[in-house]
XYZ file of C-alpha atoms in Angstrom:
655
model
C 73.362 72.921 84.941
C 76.247 74.394 86.932
C 79.526 73.126 88.367
C 82.143 74.258 90.838
C 85.734 74.218 89.599
C 89.101 74.616 91.372
C 92.398 75.568 89.716
C 96.059 74.928 90.450
C 96.541 78.375 91.989
C 97.225 79.613 95.560
C 93.578 80.635 96.039
C 91.649 78.591 98.575
C 88.249 78.657 96.866
C 86.214 77.252 94.004
C 84.527 79.050 91.098
C 81.030 78.637 89.600
C 80.631 77.877 85.892
C 77.688 77.067 83.659
C 77.745 73.752 81.789
C 76.746 73.929 78.091
C 74.218 71.337 76.947
C 76.813 69.440 74.867
C 78.910 68.652 77.982
C 76.181 67.868 80.481
C 76.339 64.099 79.907
C 80.103 64.032 80.615
C 80.404 66.452 83.527
C 80.884 64.892 86.968
C 83.004 65.515 90.084
C 86.630 64.510 89.585
C 86.923 65.171 85.849
C 89.131 67.910 84.449
C 87.755 70.726 82.326
C 89.131 73.746 80.527
C 87.468 76.990 81.501
C 88.122 80.724 81.156
C 90.143 81.880 84.152
C 91.228 85.465 83.893
C 92.163 86.164 80.290
C 92.958 82.597 79.251
C 91.634 79.049 79.208
C 92.995 77.019 82.116
C 92.699 73.403 83.246
C 90.470 73.026 86.285
C 88.937 70.181 88.280
C 85.216 69.777 88.925
C 84.381 69.393 92.619
C 80.573 69.601 92.490
C 77.726 69.519 89.936
C 74.252 70.956 90.607
C 71.160 72.324 88.880
C 71.363 75.685 90.661
C 73.955 78.245 91.686
C 74.182 80.459 94.752
C 75.421 83.431 92.703
C 73.135 86.420 92.192
C 71.053 86.301 89.031
C 72.533 89.565 87.705
C 76.052 88.069 87.657
C 77.057 86.723 84.260
C 78.375 83.183 84.756
C 81.056 81.967 82.381
C 80.766 78.579 80.678
C 83.291 75.770 80.722
C 84.977 75.272 77.345
C 85.200 71.473 77.317
C 85.435 68.325 79.427
C 88.847 66.651 79.151
C 88.202 63.223 80.721
C 85.801 60.422 79.928
C 85.935 59.428 83.598
C 87.735 60.725 86.700
C 91.459 59.937 86.600
C 91.758 59.322 90.318
C 88.823 57.506 91.869
C 86.283 57.839 94.659
C 88.910 58.475 97.347
C 90.114 61.698 95.683
C 88.036 64.197 97.656
C 88.251 62.462 101.068
C 92.030 62.316 100.627
C 92.261 66.005 99.665
C 90.015 66.954 102.595
C 92.236 65.032 105.025
C 95.376 66.735 103.675
C 93.802 70.162 103.997
C 92.546 69.615 107.536
C 95.843 68.115 108.695
C 98.416 70.312 106.956
C 96.464 73.160 105.364
C 96.949 74.676 101.911
C 94.735 75.760 98.983
C 92.343 72.990 97.977
C 93.113 73.469 94.274
C 96.848 72.908 94.747
C 96.165 69.827 96.861
C 93.830 68.301 94.252
C 96.229 69.006 91.398
C 99.027 67.319 93.329
C 96.865 64.192 92.967
C 95.600 64.774 89.418
C 97.929 65.875 86.567
C 97.158 69.485 85.580
C 98.282 69.068 81.944
C 95.286 69.022 79.582
C 97.017 66.542 77.246
C 97.720 64.060 80.084
C 95.204 61.280 79.358
C 95.049 57.692 80.542
C 96.811 55.427 78.057
C 95.868 51.904 76.931
C 96.867 49.001 79.156
C 98.821 46.107 77.635
C 98.167 42.455 78.423
C 99.648 41.064 81.630
C 102.925 39.148 81.388
C 103.342 35.710 82.935
C 104.103 35.924 86.648
C 107.494 34.220 86.650
C 108.835 35.524 89.917
C 112.258 34.542 91.259
C 111.641 33.974 94.953
C 114.934 33.470 96.867
C 115.574 29.835 97.701
C 116.904 30.398 101.215
C 114.806 29.292 104.177
C 113.111 31.856 106.375
C 113.991 32.115 110.062
C 111.406 31.119 112.649
C 110.684 34.803 113.385
C 110.165 35.535 109.693
C 107.784 32.584 109.375
C 105.803 33.682 112.429
C 105.542 37.276 111.180
C 104.522 36.131 107.695
C 101.834 33.859 109.159
C 100.369 36.718 111.225
C 100.427 39.256 108.404
C 99.007 36.895 105.770
C 95.834 36.689 107.828
C 95.411 40.473 107.568
C 96.430 40.846 103.923
C 92.876 40.742 102.586
C 90.914 41.232 105.806
C 90.599 44.999 106.154
C 92.972 47.693 107.383
C 95.787 46.619 109.675
C 98.904 48.559 110.731
C 101.994 46.799 112.075
C 105.504 48.099 112.709
C 108.269 45.650 111.803
C 111.177 46.564 114.069
C 114.575 45.091 114.855
C 118.246 45.587 113.888
C 119.630 45.246 110.377
C 119.874 41.804 108.733
C 116.884 40.386 110.630
C 114.844 39.853 107.471
C 112.125 42.487 107.999
C 112.149 43.629 104.368
C 112.113 40.040 103.082
C 108.821 39.443 104.925
C 107.343 42.494 103.202
C 108.558 41.250 99.799
C 106.985 37.810 100.355
C 103.708 39.615 101.079
C 104.193 41.761 97.946
C 104.506 38.587 95.870
C 101.203 37.311 97.242
C 99.592 40.664 96.436
C 100.770 40.499 92.817
C 99.660 36.890 92.414
C 96.249 37.958 93.708
C 96.187 40.732 91.044
C 96.499 43.470 93.659
C 98.671 46.582 93.847
C 101.501 47.322 96.282
C 103.533 50.379 97.235
C 107.011 50.440 98.793
C 108.413 53.812 99.823
C 111.987 54.841 100.626
C 113.300 58.168 101.987
C 114.819 59.517 98.758
C 114.864 59.040 94.997
C 118.357 57.525 94.911
C 117.407 54.774 97.379
C 114.153 54.145 95.467
C 115.968 53.778 92.143
C 118.536 51.362 93.593
C 115.834 49.261 95.257
C 113.765 49.175 92.045
C 116.695 47.589 90.188
C 116.912 44.844 92.819
C 113.164 44.148 92.777
C 113.014 44.126 88.969
C 115.357 41.104 89.014
C 112.985 39.355 91.395
C 109.538 40.274 90.053
C 110.334 41.393 86.497
C 110.257 44.815 84.846
C 106.635 44.188 83.774
C 105.437 44.440 87.393
C 107.929 46.722 89.198
C 108.022 50.469 88.533
C 109.872 53.381 90.104
C 107.889 56.604 90.537
C 109.499 59.962 91.358
C 109.143 63.632 90.525
C 112.121 63.768 88.131
C 110.688 61.233 85.666
C 109.875 62.062 82.058
C 106.212 62.907 81.494
C 105.818 59.912 79.161
C 107.028 57.579 81.935
C 104.691 59.216 84.440
C 101.764 58.754 82.057
C 102.509 55.041 81.649
C 102.712 54.340 85.389
C 99.774 56.624 86.229
C 97.632 54.753 83.683
C 98.625 51.346 85.058
C 97.814 52.348 88.626
C 94.586 54.168 87.743
C 93.316 51.204 85.710
C 93.920 48.814 88.609
C 96.623 46.776 86.850
C 98.628 44.548 89.256
C 101.938 46.291 89.968
C 104.491 47.066 92.642
C 105.378 50.761 92.845
C 108.685 51.779 94.450
C 108.826 55.459 95.278
C 109.832 58.251 97.594
C 106.991 60.124 99.334
C 105.167 61.158 96.107
C 104.111 57.560 95.451
C 101.419 57.890 98.137
C 99.608 60.377 95.874
C 99.033 57.898 93.020
C 95.430 56.876 92.091
C 95.505 53.279 93.359
C 92.427 51.250 92.545
C 93.304 48.032 94.375
C 95.971 48.853 96.954
C 96.537 45.780 99.134
C 99.931 46.507 100.706
C 101.717 49.748 101.669
C 105.283 49.383 102.961
C 107.277 52.287 104.428
C 110.989 51.480 104.699
C 113.083 53.527 107.167
C 109.893 54.942 108.627
C 111.776 57.309 110.947
C 113.436 59.334 108.166
C 112.515 63.040 108.204
C 112.654 63.176 104.390
C 109.162 61.721 104.527
C 107.852 65.140 105.608
C 107.216 67.476 102.672
C 107.240 71.134 103.632
C 109.410 72.762 100.965
C 106.657 72.491 98.324
C 102.866 72.453 98.488
C 100.937 70.438 99.370
C 102.509 69.795 102.756
C 102.156 66.310 104.238
C 103.900 63.566 106.190
C 103.995 60.228 104.426
C 103.356 58.173 107.585
C 99.954 59.740 108.234
C 99.048 59.947 104.551
C 99.933 56.334 103.820
C 98.023 55.181 106.881
C 94.918 56.962 105.577
C 95.290 55.492 102.085
C 95.618 52.000 103.537
C 92.426 52.599 105.535
C 90.609 53.796 102.400
C 91.562 50.615 100.557
C 91.330 48.313 103.613
C 94.954 47.394 103.014
C 97.900 46.270 105.127
C 100.188 49.123 106.255
C 103.722 48.078 107.209
C 106.156 50.731 108.476
C 109.604 49.123 108.828
C 112.549 50.445 110.829
C 115.468 49.415 113.006
C 115.190 52.818 114.750
C 111.448 53.702 114.786
C 110.274 57.291 115.241
C 108.909 58.379 118.607
C 105.583 59.117 116.926
C 105.017 55.518 115.905
C 106.346 54.182 119.211
C 103.701 56.296 120.920
C 101.061 54.885 118.544
C 102.119 51.395 119.630
C 101.698 52.385 123.279
C 98.174 53.644 122.619
C 97.229 50.561 120.588
C 96.803 52.322 117.225
C 99.619 50.267 115.696
C 100.835 46.776 116.486
C 104.524 45.836 116.669
C 106.291 42.734 115.389
C 109.871 42.618 116.672
C 112.742 40.769 114.987
C 115.897 39.825 116.895
C 117.200 36.806 114.997
C 119.817 37.643 112.347
C 119.459 35.945 108.962
C 123.223 36.109 108.341
C 124.339 34.788 111.757
C 127.283 37.222 111.524
C 125.926 40.084 113.598
C 128.405 41.446 116.121
C 128.890 44.560 118.184
C 131.111 46.937 116.182
C 133.779 48.940 117.959
C 132.967 52.573 118.662
C 135.112 55.379 120.016
C 134.421 59.004 120.969
C 137.260 61.418 120.166
C 138.056 65.120 120.008
C 137.091 67.044 116.863
C 140.626 68.106 115.932
C 144.142 66.740 116.222
C 147.760 67.307 115.354
C 147.301 66.439 111.696
C 143.972 68.125 110.957
C 141.667 70.832 112.371
C 138.642 68.696 111.342
C 139.760 65.161 112.254
C 141.163 63.676 115.455
C 144.490 61.866 115.234
C 142.678 58.594 115.944
C 140.282 59.096 113.005
C 143.152 60.022 110.662
C 144.904 56.752 111.551
C 141.696 54.739 111.052
C 141.111 56.365 107.656
C 144.704 55.584 106.677
C 144.304 51.956 107.775
C 141.092 51.542 105.771
C 142.621 53.161 102.686
C 145.653 50.870 102.792
C 143.417 47.811 103.261
C 141.356 48.907 100.235
C 138.237 49.202 102.361
C 135.882 52.168 102.148
C 135.054 54.806 104.768
C 131.976 56.952 105.361
C 132.069 60.407 106.980
C 128.823 62.163 107.888
C 128.472 65.871 108.604
C 124.853 66.953 108.552
C 125.632 70.608 107.997
C 122.380 72.498 107.514
C 121.287 76.138 107.562
C 123.142 79.330 106.807
C 124.319 80.789 110.119
C 127.813 80.224 111.477
C 128.109 78.494 114.825
C 130.260 80.217 117.464
C 132.876 78.033 119.168
C 135.744 78.175 121.648
C 139.071 78.519 119.840
C 140.846 76.559 122.580
C 138.730 73.411 123.083
C 136.087 73.613 120.339
C 133.041 73.833 122.625
C 130.102 75.664 121.013
C 128.475 78.686 122.638
C 125.084 77.483 123.859
C 121.808 79.099 124.856
C 121.464 79.523 128.629
C 117.721 78.959 128.267
C 117.381 75.739 126.253
C 120.945 74.548 125.599
C 120.852 74.773 121.773
C 123.877 76.023 119.815
C 123.869 79.798 119.368
C 124.247 81.253 115.881
C 126.050 84.482 115.065
C 123.850 87.123 113.429
C 124.115 90.770 112.449
C 121.139 93.140 112.468
C 120.394 95.744 109.807
C 121.755 98.403 112.159
C 125.102 96.596 112.341
C 124.613 95.023 115.786
C 126.582 91.778 116.130
C 125.055 89.215 118.502
C 124.348 85.537 119.155
C 120.818 84.140 118.832
C 119.176 80.829 119.657
C 117.200 79.482 116.688
C 115.135 77.321 119.017
C 113.685 79.740 121.565
C 114.736 83.182 120.272
C 117.039 84.043 123.210
C 119.762 86.620 122.412
C 123.229 86.896 123.935
C 126.252 89.162 123.360
C 129.346 88.010 121.469
C 131.434 88.084 124.638
C 131.290 84.512 125.915
C 133.148 82.425 128.495
C 133.710 78.783 127.618
C 132.018 76.560 130.242
C 134.699 73.861 129.705
C 138.037 75.722 129.781
C 137.003 79.294 130.771
C 138.586 80.652 127.568
C 137.120 83.937 126.269
C 138.300 83.738 122.644
C 135.579 82.487 120.292
C 135.368 82.211 116.523
C 132.643 81.567 113.924
C 132.659 78.158 112.290
C 130.963 77.330 109.013
C 131.548 74.830 106.260
C 130.070 71.459 105.536
C 130.627 68.365 103.440
C 132.683 70.205 100.797
C 135.172 71.308 103.450
C 135.525 67.700 104.620
C 136.239 66.562 101.041
C 138.914 69.256 100.692
C 140.535 68.224 103.984
C 140.633 64.556 102.926
C 142.332 65.623 99.691
C 145.092 67.299 101.718
C 145.606 64.302 104.019
C 145.274 61.568 101.374
C 145.995 62.948 97.870
C 145.476 59.542 96.219
C 142.173 58.782 97.948
C 139.092 58.735 95.679
C 136.425 60.683 97.571
C 132.782 61.092 96.532
C 130.216 63.434 98.062
C 126.583 62.461 98.657
C 124.252 65.289 99.665
C 121.418 67.308 98.139
C 123.858 69.320 95.971
C 125.204 66.188 94.255
C 121.692 64.817 93.683
C 120.288 67.842 91.857
C 120.766 66.297 88.409
C 121.074 62.767 87.076
C 124.785 63.181 86.270
C 125.616 64.255 89.824
C 128.179 62.124 91.661
C 125.616 61.368 94.385
C 123.925 58.936 91.983
C 127.240 57.183 91.270
C 128.223 56.497 94.880
C 126.773 53.014 95.386
C 128.026 51.674 92.051
C 131.468 53.216 92.575
C 131.725 51.632 96.018
C 130.688 48.173 94.845
C 133.147 48.333 91.922
C 136.032 49.577 94.084
C 136.091 52.997 92.399
C 135.629 54.983 95.634
C 137.678 54.933 98.833
C 135.578 57.293 100.922
C 132.125 58.878 100.875
C 131.367 62.211 102.555
C 127.787 63.371 102.977
C 124.826 64.343 105.071
C 122.383 61.796 106.499
C 121.450 60.939 102.920
C 124.843 59.205 102.739
C 123.450 56.393 104.926
C 122.496 54.817 101.592
C 126.236 54.305 100.999
C 126.547 52.303 104.237
C 124.608 49.490 102.544
C 127.764 48.688 100.577
C 129.749 45.858 102.224
C 132.979 47.760 101.479
C 132.118 50.362 104.151
C 133.834 49.150 107.341
C 134.544 52.541 108.978
C 131.966 55.242 109.669
C 132.569 58.587 111.371
C 130.394 61.415 112.670
C 132.459 64.551 112.041
C 130.696 66.818 114.553
C 128.368 65.370 117.198
C 127.834 68.789 118.819
C 126.344 70.185 115.634
C 123.937 67.241 115.489
C 122.826 67.261 119.122
C 122.527 70.974 119.842
C 120.640 72.168 116.774
C 117.396 74.182 117.191
C 115.345 71.110 116.227
C 113.662 69.519 119.254
C 114.037 66.206 117.403
C 117.856 66.596 117.312
C 118.651 63.959 119.940
C 116.157 61.516 118.391
C 117.627 61.955 114.905
C 121.191 61.687 116.158
C 120.380 58.551 118.140
C 118.744 57.016 115.071
C 121.795 57.889 112.983
C 124.201 56.271 115.471
C 122.154 53.109 115.967
C 121.573 52.727 112.233
C 125.314 52.998 111.552
C 126.012 50.567 114.390
C 123.489 48.072 113.008
C 124.954 48.207 109.507
C 128.553 47.954 110.700
C 127.570 44.952 112.834
C 127.425 42.872 109.652
C 131.017 43.772 108.633
C 134.295 42.314 109.770
C 136.241 44.918 111.747
C 133.334 47.390 111.703
C 134.223 50.641 113.513
C 132.304 53.798 114.390
C 134.095 57.020 115.364
C 132.206 59.923 116.942
C 133.915 63.318 117.153
C 132.718 65.671 119.924
C 134.158 68.665 121.760
C 133.175 67.182 125.143
C 133.081 63.378 124.890
C 132.094 63.014 128.548
C 128.842 64.987 128.543
C 126.898 62.930 125.988
C 125.491 59.480 126.887
C 127.255 57.622 124.067
C 127.388 54.508 126.245
C 123.762 53.962 125.176
C 125.191 52.596 121.919
C 126.107 49.384 123.703
C 122.450 48.800 124.611
C 119.138 48.745 122.728
C 117.667 51.626 120.749
C 114.294 51.217 122.484
C 115.835 52.099 125.884
C 117.144 55.418 124.548
C 113.834 56.072 122.772
C 111.880 55.545 126.008
C 114.069 58.108 127.796
C 113.528 60.602 124.990
C 109.759 60.032 125.115
C 109.768 60.866 128.828
C 111.698 64.071 128.126
C 109.276 65.046 125.337
C 106.314 64.496 127.622
C 107.892 66.584 130.398
C 108.661 69.537 128.110
C 105.447 69.252 126.061
C 106.769 68.395 122.615
C 105.373 66.040 119.933
C 104.041 63.368 119.985
C 102.366 64.656 123.177
C 101.321 67.984 121.643
C 100.840 69.273 118.116
C 102.998 72.043 116.643
C 102.441 74.604 113.913
C 105.095 76.948 112.525
C 104.322 80.296 110.880
C 107.131 81.878 108.860
C 106.684 85.639 108.349
C 108.618 87.478 105.609
C 108.909 91.163 104.794
C 111.462 93.716 103.611
C 110.336 96.128 106.318
C 111.419 95.245 109.858
C 108.587 97.255 111.429
C 105.961 95.522 109.283
C 107.550 92.174 110.096
C 107.198 92.737 113.850
C 103.653 94.095 113.552
C 102.484 91.160 111.406
C 104.072 88.647 113.769
C 102.341 90.260 116.762
C 98.988 90.114 114.914
C 99.397 86.407 114.174
C 100.395 85.593 117.743
C 97.366 87.480 119.046
C 94.887 85.708 116.759
C 96.310 82.229 117.425
C 96.606 82.640 121.214
C 93.162 81.165 121.938
C 94.110 77.828 120.309
C 97.710 77.572 121.579
C 99.041 76.026 124.779
C 102.375 77.806 124.358
C 104.005 80.172 121.861
C 107.752 80.116 121.108
C 109.462 83.004 119.367
C 109.542 85.046 117.239
C 112.860 83.599 116.057
C 114.897 85.194 113.304
C 116.084 82.986 110.441
C 117.898 83.248 107.112
C 121.079 84.974 105.961
C 122.076 88.242 107.568
C 122.587 89.693 104.067
C 119.033 88.905 102.912
C 116.962 91.912 101.879
C 113.870 89.871 102.768
C 113.699 89.643 106.572
C 112.319 86.394 107.982
C 111.286 85.089 111.372
C 109.073 82.296 112.597
C 106.729 81.594 115.485
C 106.004 78.127 116.900
C 102.611 77.289 118.392
C 102.082 74.267 120.652
C 98.503 73.041 120.820
C 96.438 70.024 121.860
C 95.092 67.384 119.480
C 91.586 68.793 120.025
C 92.574 72.356 119.099
C 94.985 71.407 116.307
C 92.513 71.363 113.400
C 91.007 74.701 114.454
C 94.466 76.292 114.730
C 95.552 74.996 111.309
C 92.322 76.287 109.739
C 92.657 79.701 111.407
C 96.274 80.176 110.328
C 95.576 78.773 106.875
C 92.849 81.364 106.312
C 94.905 84.323 107.559
C 95.527 86.858 104.822
C 98.926 88.536 105.127
C 99.102 92.289 105.531
C 100.368 94.392 102.671
C 104.055 93.871 101.867
C 104.306 90.759 104.046
C 104.171 87.064 103.264
C 103.191 84.053 105.408
C 104.024 80.361 105.257
C 102.144 78.011 107.589
C 103.703 74.584 108.218
C 101.853 72.112 110.425
C 103.988 69.518 112.226
C 107.261 71.238 111.167
C 110.527 69.365 110.617
C 112.607 72.309 109.356
C 113.584 75.098 111.767
C 115.994 77.153 109.642
């Protein structure tokens, strides 16, 4: 008897092994084994068992050492799920499978304790008529096969409460549910709230930073089909559910749901939809600012929409908003109006939120007189200042690759003096310390969330207890806006948000503004301040209307310029220390992919100018019919000597 085994290595292939007689009764696809791989025994996963092998008879086939599992840890949907991930986003099959199955040999399924009494604490308040109608519709689909429905509408309309009422029915029917949030901090906070409602015996938080013992406990519960409600970031979709009845995706539009920094690459929306189909479950994406992708799915009939407009608090109002300059008499980072608003909030013991989504490494180049950024004459994105290895100083567009000289003329004031601008959330914190020495300021971004003692994890508690006067952060700081003490929110630099190389920039910025507006609408004296170098050129008046109107306009623009969701995109990042090799490898990739691409953008340089490793990327636009073939072709490309490739399908990161 023989078996094919894959390992958690960046090799996209399986390996043939012979099965000793003593293990033949236990070997089956989906179980883990230890087998000689190179000079050591390594944990592998069996993908196929057969009586013959295709290897030549003169080749000596190694034997597996032992079988680790009595039964597969995952279930029958393991291989279809891995196949879908590979076809959609690429990557070595072994790394994909071991993202689903723990690679540690000692990780075994633990015993399952008896179920506790289901003493749930359902809120006593009455549902609105819209909530009742939505619950009635969705209850009919809860155990009747796959159904996908977007719950949309502004904050405080009770969308999440409908999902929680459905989750209670799932638990009482001994089913399993999954609720995902954009980041670990939000998932942990939400878990605490749900544990009070459903009990710690049925609610569990799953994330990558957990102790292995905690992971083993939750993995065992899920794999054994025990009724539970899992709250997680994107990794929760990879758990081995046996009886998934409900999958809820809160803040569906958030780009944190796309994983492309680590393998395997995937987007939670598509992955969760597939898992719900596998289990014939109910899939509920929820958002007050839905992504254009899911809005397009609604147009084509792939997803239904249930819209909420009736507030459950009856306090919703239109918050004030004002667009101001980015600097003033008192500060080079804050307008005079914003400084006065911050002072007013501080004196009233109310909290403020300032968002600056500073990303990337390159400095932007801006007019020293009026603050207008130098922009690409081709696509309008902000130009970044770069320096070549030969010492050439120039401006480059990270979106289309267009180069321009440093000598620029400001289109607003005709000034010719420009300067590089860098900095981010830390600079904002420092500036607030100068203006308000007694103000308690916390920062919430990826740097403050790297470890459990980071101040990013303390923000919500500090706000609720009155221990913080202001929060500064990236878009992750939206979690802080849930605190009722936040009555003032400010966007520090609208230009940086709108004119980034990301074609989704206007969509993301619109979602950010509408989400802040919706949350401030529930506060007395809620105010939103937007700082921009040219307040007149951006359509901020859209804030007084509905998000869907702005989204429809953006969809029309995407269709006109051939961007997702109307085409598919694949990014290839090429890296090398040798500039000549880098250009040659990029040209080779572009040539091979040309037959499957509608359009090719780039190559576009990226990274720090001081990096010894040179990097640039190419973007390929393709049709839905050619997408799978393009991903497979690029995924199978072997890099030339002294170069390295990274293929990202449906990219969200362009730096």
